[in-house]
CSV table of C-alpha atoms in Angstrom, one decimal:
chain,number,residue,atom,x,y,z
J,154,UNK,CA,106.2,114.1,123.5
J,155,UNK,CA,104.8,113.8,120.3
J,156,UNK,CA,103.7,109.8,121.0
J,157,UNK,CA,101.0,111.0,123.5
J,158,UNK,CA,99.3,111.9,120.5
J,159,UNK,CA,99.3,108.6,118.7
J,160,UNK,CA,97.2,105.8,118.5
J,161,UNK,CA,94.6,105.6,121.5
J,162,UNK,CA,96.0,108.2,123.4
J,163,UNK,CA,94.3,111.0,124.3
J,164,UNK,CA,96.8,113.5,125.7
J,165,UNK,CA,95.9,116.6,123.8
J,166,UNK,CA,97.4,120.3,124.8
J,167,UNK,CA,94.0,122.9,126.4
J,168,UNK,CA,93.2,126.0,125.1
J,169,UNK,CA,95.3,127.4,127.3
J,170,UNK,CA,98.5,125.6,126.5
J,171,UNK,CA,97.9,123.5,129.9
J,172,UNK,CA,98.1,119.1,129.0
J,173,UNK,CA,94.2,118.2,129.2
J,174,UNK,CA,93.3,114.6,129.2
J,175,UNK,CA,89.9,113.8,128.1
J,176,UNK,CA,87.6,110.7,127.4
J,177,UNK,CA,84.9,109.3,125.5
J,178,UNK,CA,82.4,108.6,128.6
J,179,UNK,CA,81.1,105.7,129.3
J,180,UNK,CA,77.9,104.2,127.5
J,181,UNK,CA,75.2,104.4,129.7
J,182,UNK,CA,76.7,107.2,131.8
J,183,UNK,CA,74.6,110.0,132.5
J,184,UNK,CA,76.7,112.5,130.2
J,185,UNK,CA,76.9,109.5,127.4
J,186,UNK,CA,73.1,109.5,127.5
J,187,UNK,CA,73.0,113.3,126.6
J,188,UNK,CA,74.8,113.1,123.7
J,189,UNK,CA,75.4,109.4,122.6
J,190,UNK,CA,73.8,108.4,119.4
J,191,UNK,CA,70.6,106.1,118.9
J,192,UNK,CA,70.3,103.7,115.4
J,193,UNK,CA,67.0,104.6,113.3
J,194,UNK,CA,65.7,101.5,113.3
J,195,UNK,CA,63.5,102.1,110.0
J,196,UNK,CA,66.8,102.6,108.5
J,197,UNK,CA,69.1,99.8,110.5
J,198,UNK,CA,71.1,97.5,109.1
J,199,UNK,CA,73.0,94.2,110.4
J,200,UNK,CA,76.6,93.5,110.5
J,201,UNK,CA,77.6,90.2,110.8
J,202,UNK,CA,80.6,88.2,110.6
J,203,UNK,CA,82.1,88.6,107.4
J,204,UNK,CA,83.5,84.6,107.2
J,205,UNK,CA,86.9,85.8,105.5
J,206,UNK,CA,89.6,85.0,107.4
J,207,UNK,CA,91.1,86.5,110.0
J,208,UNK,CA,94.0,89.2,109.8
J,209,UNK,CA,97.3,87.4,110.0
J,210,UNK,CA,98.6,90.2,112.7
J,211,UNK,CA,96.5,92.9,114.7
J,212,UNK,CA,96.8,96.0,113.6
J,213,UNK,CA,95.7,99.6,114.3
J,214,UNK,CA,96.8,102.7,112.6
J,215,UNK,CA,97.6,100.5,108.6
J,216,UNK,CA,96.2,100.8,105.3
J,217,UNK,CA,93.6,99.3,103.5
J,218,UNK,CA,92.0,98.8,99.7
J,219,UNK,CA,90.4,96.4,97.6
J,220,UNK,CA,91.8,96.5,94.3
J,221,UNK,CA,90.2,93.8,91.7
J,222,UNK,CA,89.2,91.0,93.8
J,223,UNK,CA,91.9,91.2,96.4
J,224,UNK,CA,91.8,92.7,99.6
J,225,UNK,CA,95.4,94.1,100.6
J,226,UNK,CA,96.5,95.6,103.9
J,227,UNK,CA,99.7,97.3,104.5
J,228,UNK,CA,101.7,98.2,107.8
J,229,UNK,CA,100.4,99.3,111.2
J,230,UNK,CA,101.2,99.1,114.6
J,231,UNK,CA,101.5,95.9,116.1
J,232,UNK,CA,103.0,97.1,119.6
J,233,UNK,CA,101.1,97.9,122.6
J,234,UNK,CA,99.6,100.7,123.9
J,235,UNK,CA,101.6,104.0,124.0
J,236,UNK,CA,104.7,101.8,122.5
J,237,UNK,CA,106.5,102.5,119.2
J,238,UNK,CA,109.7,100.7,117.5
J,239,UNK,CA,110.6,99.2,114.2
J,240,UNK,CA,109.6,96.0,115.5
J,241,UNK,CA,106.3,97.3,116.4
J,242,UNK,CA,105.4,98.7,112.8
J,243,UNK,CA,104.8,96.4,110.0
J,244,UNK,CA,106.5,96.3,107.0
J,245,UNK,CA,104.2,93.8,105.6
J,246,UNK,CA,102.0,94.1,102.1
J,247,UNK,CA,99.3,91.0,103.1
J,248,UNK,CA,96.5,89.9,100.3
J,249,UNK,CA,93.9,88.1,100.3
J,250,UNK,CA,91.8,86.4,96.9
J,251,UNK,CA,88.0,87.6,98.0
J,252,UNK,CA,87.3,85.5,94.9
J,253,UNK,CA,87.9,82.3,96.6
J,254,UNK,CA,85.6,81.6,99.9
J,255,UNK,CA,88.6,79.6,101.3
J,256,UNK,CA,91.6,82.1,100.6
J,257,UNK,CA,93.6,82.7,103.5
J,258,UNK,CA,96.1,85.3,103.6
J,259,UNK,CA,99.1,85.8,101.6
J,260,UNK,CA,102.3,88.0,102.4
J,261,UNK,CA,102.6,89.9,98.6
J,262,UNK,CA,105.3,91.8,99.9
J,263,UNK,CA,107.5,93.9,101.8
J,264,UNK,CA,109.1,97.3,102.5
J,265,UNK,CA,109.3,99.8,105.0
J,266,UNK,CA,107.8,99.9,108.3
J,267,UNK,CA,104.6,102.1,108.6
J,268,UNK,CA,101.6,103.2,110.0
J,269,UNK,CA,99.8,106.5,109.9
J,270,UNK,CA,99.5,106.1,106.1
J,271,UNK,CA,97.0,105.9,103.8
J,272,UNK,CA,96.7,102.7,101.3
J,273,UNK,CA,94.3,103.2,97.7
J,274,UNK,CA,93.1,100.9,94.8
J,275,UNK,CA,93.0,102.2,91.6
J,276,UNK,CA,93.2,100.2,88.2
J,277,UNK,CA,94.2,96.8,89.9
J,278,UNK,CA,97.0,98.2,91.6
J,279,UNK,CA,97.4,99.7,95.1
J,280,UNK,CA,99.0,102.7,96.0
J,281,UNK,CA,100.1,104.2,99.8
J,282,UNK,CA,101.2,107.5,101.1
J,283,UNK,CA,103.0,108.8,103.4
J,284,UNK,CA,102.7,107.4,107.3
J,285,UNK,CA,105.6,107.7,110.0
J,286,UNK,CA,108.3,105.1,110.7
J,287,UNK,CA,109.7,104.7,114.3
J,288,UNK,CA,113.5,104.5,113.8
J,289,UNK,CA,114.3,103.2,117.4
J,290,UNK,CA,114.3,100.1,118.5
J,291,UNK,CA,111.9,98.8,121.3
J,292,UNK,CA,112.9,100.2,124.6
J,293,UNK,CA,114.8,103.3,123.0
J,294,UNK,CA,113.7,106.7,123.4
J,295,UNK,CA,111.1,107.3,120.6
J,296,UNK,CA,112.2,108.8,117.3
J,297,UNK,CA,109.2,108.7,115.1
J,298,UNK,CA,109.8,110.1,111.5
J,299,UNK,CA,106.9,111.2,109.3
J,300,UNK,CA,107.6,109.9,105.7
J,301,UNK,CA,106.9,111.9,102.2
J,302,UNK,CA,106.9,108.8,100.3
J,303,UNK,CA,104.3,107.3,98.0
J,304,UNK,CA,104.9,104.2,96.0
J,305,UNK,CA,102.4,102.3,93.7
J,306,UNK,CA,102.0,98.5,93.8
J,307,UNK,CA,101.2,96.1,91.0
J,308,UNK,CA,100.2,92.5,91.3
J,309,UNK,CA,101.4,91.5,88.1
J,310,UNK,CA,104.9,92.8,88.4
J,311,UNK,CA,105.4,92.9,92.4
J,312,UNK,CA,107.8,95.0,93.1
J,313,UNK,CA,107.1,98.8,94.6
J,314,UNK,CA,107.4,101.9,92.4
J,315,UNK,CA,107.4,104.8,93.6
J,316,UNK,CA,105.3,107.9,92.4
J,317,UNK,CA,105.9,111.7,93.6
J,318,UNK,CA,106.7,112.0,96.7
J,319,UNK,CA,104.3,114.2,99.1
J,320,UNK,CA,105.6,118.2,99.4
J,321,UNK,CA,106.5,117.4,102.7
J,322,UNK,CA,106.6,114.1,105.3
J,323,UNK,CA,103.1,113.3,106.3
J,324,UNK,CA,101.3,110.6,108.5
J,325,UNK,CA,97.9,110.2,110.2
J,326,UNK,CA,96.5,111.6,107.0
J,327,UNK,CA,93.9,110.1,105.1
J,328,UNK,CA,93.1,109.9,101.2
J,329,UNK,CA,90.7,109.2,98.6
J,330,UNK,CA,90.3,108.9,94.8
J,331,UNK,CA,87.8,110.7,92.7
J,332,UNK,CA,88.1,109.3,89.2
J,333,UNK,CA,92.3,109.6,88.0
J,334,UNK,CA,93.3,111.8,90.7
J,335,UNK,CA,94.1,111.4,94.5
J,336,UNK,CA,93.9,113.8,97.3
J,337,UNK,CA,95.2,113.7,100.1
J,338,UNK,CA,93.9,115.7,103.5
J,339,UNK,CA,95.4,116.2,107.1
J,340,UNK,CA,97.9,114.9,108.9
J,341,UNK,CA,101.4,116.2,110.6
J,342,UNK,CA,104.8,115.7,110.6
J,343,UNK,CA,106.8,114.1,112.9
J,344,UNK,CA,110.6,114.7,113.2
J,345,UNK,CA,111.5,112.9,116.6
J,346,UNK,CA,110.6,112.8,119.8
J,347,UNK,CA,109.3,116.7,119.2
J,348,UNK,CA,107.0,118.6,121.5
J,349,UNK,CA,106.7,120.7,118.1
J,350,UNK,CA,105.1,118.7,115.5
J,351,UNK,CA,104.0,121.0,112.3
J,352,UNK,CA,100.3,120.5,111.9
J,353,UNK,CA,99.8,120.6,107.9
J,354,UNK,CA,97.6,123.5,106.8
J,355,UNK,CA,97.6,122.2,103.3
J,356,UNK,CA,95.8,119.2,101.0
J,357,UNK,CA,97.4,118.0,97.6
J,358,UNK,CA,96.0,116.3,94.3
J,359,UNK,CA,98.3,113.6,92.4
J,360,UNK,CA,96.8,112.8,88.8
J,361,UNK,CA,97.2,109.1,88.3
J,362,UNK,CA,96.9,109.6,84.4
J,363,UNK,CA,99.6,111.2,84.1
J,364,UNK,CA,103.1,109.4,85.0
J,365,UNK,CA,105.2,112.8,85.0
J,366,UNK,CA,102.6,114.2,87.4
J,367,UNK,CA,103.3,116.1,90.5
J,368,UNK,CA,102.0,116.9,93.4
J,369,UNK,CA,99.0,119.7,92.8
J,370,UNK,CA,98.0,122.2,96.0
J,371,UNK,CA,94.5,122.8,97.0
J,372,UNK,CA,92.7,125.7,98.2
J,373,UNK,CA,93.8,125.7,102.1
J,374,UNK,CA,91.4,124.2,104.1
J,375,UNK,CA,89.9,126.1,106.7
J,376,UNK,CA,91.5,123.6,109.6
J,377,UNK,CA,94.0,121.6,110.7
J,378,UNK,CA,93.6,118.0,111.9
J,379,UNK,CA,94.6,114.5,111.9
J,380,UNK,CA,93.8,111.5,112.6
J,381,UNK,CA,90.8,112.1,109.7
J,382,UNK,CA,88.9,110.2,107.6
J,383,UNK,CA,88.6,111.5,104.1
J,384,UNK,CA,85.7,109.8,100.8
J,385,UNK,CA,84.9,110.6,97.4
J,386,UNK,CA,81.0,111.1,97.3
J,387,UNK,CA,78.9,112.8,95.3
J,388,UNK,CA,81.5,114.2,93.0
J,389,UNK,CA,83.5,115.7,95.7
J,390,UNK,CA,85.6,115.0,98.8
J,391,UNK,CA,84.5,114.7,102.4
J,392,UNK,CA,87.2,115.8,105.1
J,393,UNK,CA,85.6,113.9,108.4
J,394,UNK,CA,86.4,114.1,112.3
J,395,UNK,CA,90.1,114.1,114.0
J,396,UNK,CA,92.4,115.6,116.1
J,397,UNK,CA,93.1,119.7,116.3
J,398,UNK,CA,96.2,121.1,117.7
J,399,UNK,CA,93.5,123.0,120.0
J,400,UNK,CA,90.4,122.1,121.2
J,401,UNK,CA,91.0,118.9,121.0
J,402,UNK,CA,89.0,116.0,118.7
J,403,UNK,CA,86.1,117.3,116.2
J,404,UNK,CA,83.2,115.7,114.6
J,405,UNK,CA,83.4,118.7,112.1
J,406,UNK,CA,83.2,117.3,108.3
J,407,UNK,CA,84.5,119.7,105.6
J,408,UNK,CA,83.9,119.3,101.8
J,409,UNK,CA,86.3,120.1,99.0
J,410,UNK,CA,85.0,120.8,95.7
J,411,UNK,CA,87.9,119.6,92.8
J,412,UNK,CA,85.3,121.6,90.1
J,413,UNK,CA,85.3,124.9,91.9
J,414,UNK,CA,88.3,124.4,94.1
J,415,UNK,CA,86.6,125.7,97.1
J,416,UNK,CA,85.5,124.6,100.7
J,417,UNK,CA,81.9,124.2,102.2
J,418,UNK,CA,80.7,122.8,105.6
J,419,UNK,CA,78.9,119.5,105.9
J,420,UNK,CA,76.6,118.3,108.8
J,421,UNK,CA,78.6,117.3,111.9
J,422,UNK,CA,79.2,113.8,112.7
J,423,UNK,CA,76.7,112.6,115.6
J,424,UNK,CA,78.1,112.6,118.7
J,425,UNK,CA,80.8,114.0,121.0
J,426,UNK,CA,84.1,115.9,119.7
J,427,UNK,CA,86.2,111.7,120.5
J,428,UNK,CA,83.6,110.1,117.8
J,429,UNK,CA,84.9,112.2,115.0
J,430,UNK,CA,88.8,110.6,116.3
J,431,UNK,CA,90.2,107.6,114.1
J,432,UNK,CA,87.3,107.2,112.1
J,433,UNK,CA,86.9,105.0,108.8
J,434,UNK,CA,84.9,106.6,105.8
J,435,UNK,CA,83.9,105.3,102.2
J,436,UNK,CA,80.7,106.1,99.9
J,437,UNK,CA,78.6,103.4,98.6
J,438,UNK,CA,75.4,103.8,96.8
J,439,UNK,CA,74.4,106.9,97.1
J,440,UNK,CA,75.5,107.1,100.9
J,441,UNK,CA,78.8,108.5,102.4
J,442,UNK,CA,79.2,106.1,105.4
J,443,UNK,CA,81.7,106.4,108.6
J,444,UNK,CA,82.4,103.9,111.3
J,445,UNK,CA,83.2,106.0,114.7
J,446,UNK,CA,85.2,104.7,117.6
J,447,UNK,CA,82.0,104.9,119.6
J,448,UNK,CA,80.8,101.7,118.0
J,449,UNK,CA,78.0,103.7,115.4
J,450,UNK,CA,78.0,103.8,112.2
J,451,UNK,CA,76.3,107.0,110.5
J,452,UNK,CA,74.6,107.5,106.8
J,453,UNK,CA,74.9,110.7,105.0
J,454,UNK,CA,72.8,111.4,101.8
J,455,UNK,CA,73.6,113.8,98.9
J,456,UNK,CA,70.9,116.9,100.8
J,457,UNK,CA,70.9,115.7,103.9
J,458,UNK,CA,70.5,118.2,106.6
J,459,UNK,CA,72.2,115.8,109.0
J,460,UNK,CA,73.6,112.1,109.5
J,461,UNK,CA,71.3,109.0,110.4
J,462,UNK,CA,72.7,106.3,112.3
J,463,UNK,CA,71.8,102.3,110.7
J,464,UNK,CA,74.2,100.5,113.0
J,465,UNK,CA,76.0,100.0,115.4
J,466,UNK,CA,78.8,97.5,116.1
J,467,UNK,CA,79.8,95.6,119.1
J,468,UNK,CA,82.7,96.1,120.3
J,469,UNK,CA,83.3,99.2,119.0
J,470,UNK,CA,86.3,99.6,117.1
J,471,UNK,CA,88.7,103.2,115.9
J,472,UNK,CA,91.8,103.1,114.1
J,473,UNK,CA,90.6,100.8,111.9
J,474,UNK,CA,89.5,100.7,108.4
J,475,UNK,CA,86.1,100.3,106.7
J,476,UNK,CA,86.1,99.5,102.8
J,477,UNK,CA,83.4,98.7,100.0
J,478,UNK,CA,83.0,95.2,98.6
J,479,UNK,CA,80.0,94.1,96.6
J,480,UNK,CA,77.9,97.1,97.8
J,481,UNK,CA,78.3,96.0,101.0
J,482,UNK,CA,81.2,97.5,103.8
J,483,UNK,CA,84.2,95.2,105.3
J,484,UNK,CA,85.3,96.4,109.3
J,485,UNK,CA,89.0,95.7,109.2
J,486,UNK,CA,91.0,95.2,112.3
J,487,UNK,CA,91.5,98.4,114.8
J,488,UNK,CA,91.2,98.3,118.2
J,489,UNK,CA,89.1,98.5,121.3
J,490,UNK,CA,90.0,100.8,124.6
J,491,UNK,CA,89.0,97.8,126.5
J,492,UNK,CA,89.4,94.9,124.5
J,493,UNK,CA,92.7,95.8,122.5
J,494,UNK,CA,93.0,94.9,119.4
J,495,UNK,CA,91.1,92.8,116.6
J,496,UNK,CA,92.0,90.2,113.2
J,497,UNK,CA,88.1,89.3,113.2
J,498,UNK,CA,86.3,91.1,109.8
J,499,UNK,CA,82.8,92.0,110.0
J,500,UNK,CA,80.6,93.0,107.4
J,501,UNK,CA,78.0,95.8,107.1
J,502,UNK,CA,75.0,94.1,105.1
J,503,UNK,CA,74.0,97.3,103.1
J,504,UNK,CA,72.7,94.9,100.6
């Protein structure tokens, strides 16, 4: 079924159309050793523990962004392993004042039950797209709906408004801004407990500036994936990692060009194909970063021939997200294959 391809599970269909199961191996294992990353130490840097409180709910699969000084997380899966239902998805828009050292969270909302989505800041406000609700309850057969919905939310007002809606349902996409616009890259649709979910084989533009704006389609890009991260950096956007309806997970990164409308290959993530699955992305400086589930996380520079690696974090988390905050990168909850699932935030001290 379609949920053996959800959050950490790693059911994936062979080459030859046979189920193959594979996993990240073990650190320290002999095939780990071969291919498993190693942090530059002339270029390391700490994370430590962020001392912002901890999530109100664990999470895996929800969105993230910073939008003025408030940090706001939306949705996810709050269930176990391998287990979706309404009352395993959030429906819950928390904040929290990064202004004030002692702010705890705040519910700023509600609406529908997510995860799979993607969640922006832009001009104070946040904005989320797409993601799939589960329409059973727990215990039910699954029936997990991708959603083509995108609605924009202002603090001062409060209540969601909705935008254009996607072309088609989408979830366990990923999106970035670059200046007014938003794009918007992998991802699938769901339509029930469906052995034949329809990989998208297309990526969309929304300009914010423009409040009778629709959807705009890209140049195809030359895959299909999910379970992506996307970043703007360096005047352009950076399609990284995921899931492939073949072969399996990729640490392939793909760059789209909004000035030329075309598509160019970037240096593969470090790693095997399962780093490059559930990754978090975001540019600061002049550095694209990612935070793998393997535990690294990797540097790219505008010219670089390939990735360095400055941390790594422990445990390792995927499914999570990673966001920018006073030059410096917030680890947001996520989860663990051993541990389970996390509410502590770290912080990558880039500065």
């Amino acid at each position: 079924s379609s949920a053996d391809f959800l959050t950490a599970t790693f059911f994936y269909p062979a080459d030859d159309g046979s189920e193959d199961v594979r996993r990240t191996p073990e650190p320290g294992s002999d095939s780990a050793a071969m291919t498993e990353p190693k942090v530059d130490t002339e270029n390391q840097v700490p994370v430590v523990a962020s001392q912002l409180a901890d999530l109100p709910e664990e999470l895996t699969s929800f969105g993230a962004a910073i939008a003025g000084q408030t940090l706001f997380v939306y949705g996810g899966h709050t269930g176990s392993a391998h287990s979706y239902s309404r009352d395993e998805q959030s429906n819950r828009l928390w904040s929290l004042d990064l202004s004030d050292d002692a702010a705890t969270w705040q519910k700023a909302s509600t609406d529908d039950h997510l995860q799979g989505l993607a969640l922006l800041g832009w001009n104070d406000r946040v904005i989320r797209i797409g993601g799939f609700t589960a329409v059973n309850e727990e215990g039910e057969d699954h029936n997990l709906q991708s959603q083509k919905r995108v609605a924009m939310f202002d603090p001062a007002t409060k209540p969601w408004n909705d935008l254009a809606p996607l072309p088609e349902p989408r979830s366990s996409l990923d999106a970035a801004v670059l200046g007014d616009r938003i794009y918007v890259f992998g991802g699938w649709e769901l339509s029930g407990d469906n052995v034949e979910t329809t990989w998208h084989k297309t990526a969309y533009s929304l300009n914010l500036s423009d409040s009778d704006a629709t959807w705009r389609e890209l140049a195809t890009p030359p895959f299909q994936r999910r379970a992506n991260s996307a970043a703007a950096f360096d005047g352009k956007l950076y399609v990284i990692g995921g899931m492939q309806p073949k072969g399996g997970p990729t640490t392939r990164v793909d760059v789209y060009d909004p000035a030329t409308n075309k598509w160019s290959v970037a240096p593969s993530l470090p790693g095997e194909g399962m780093s490059g699955f559930g990754s978090s992305a975001f540019a600061v400086g002049d550095g694209l970063y990612v935070s793998t589930m393997d535990g690294f996380i990797h540097r790219l520079a505008a010219g670089d021939e390939q990735w360095t690696t400055v941390a790594e974090t422990d445990p390792a988390r995927f499914f999570h997200r990673m966001i920018p905050w006073k030059r410096n990168l917030l680890m947001i909850g996520g989860a663990n294959m051993q541990i389970g699932k996390f509410t502590e935030i770290e912080m990558v001290k880039l500065d």
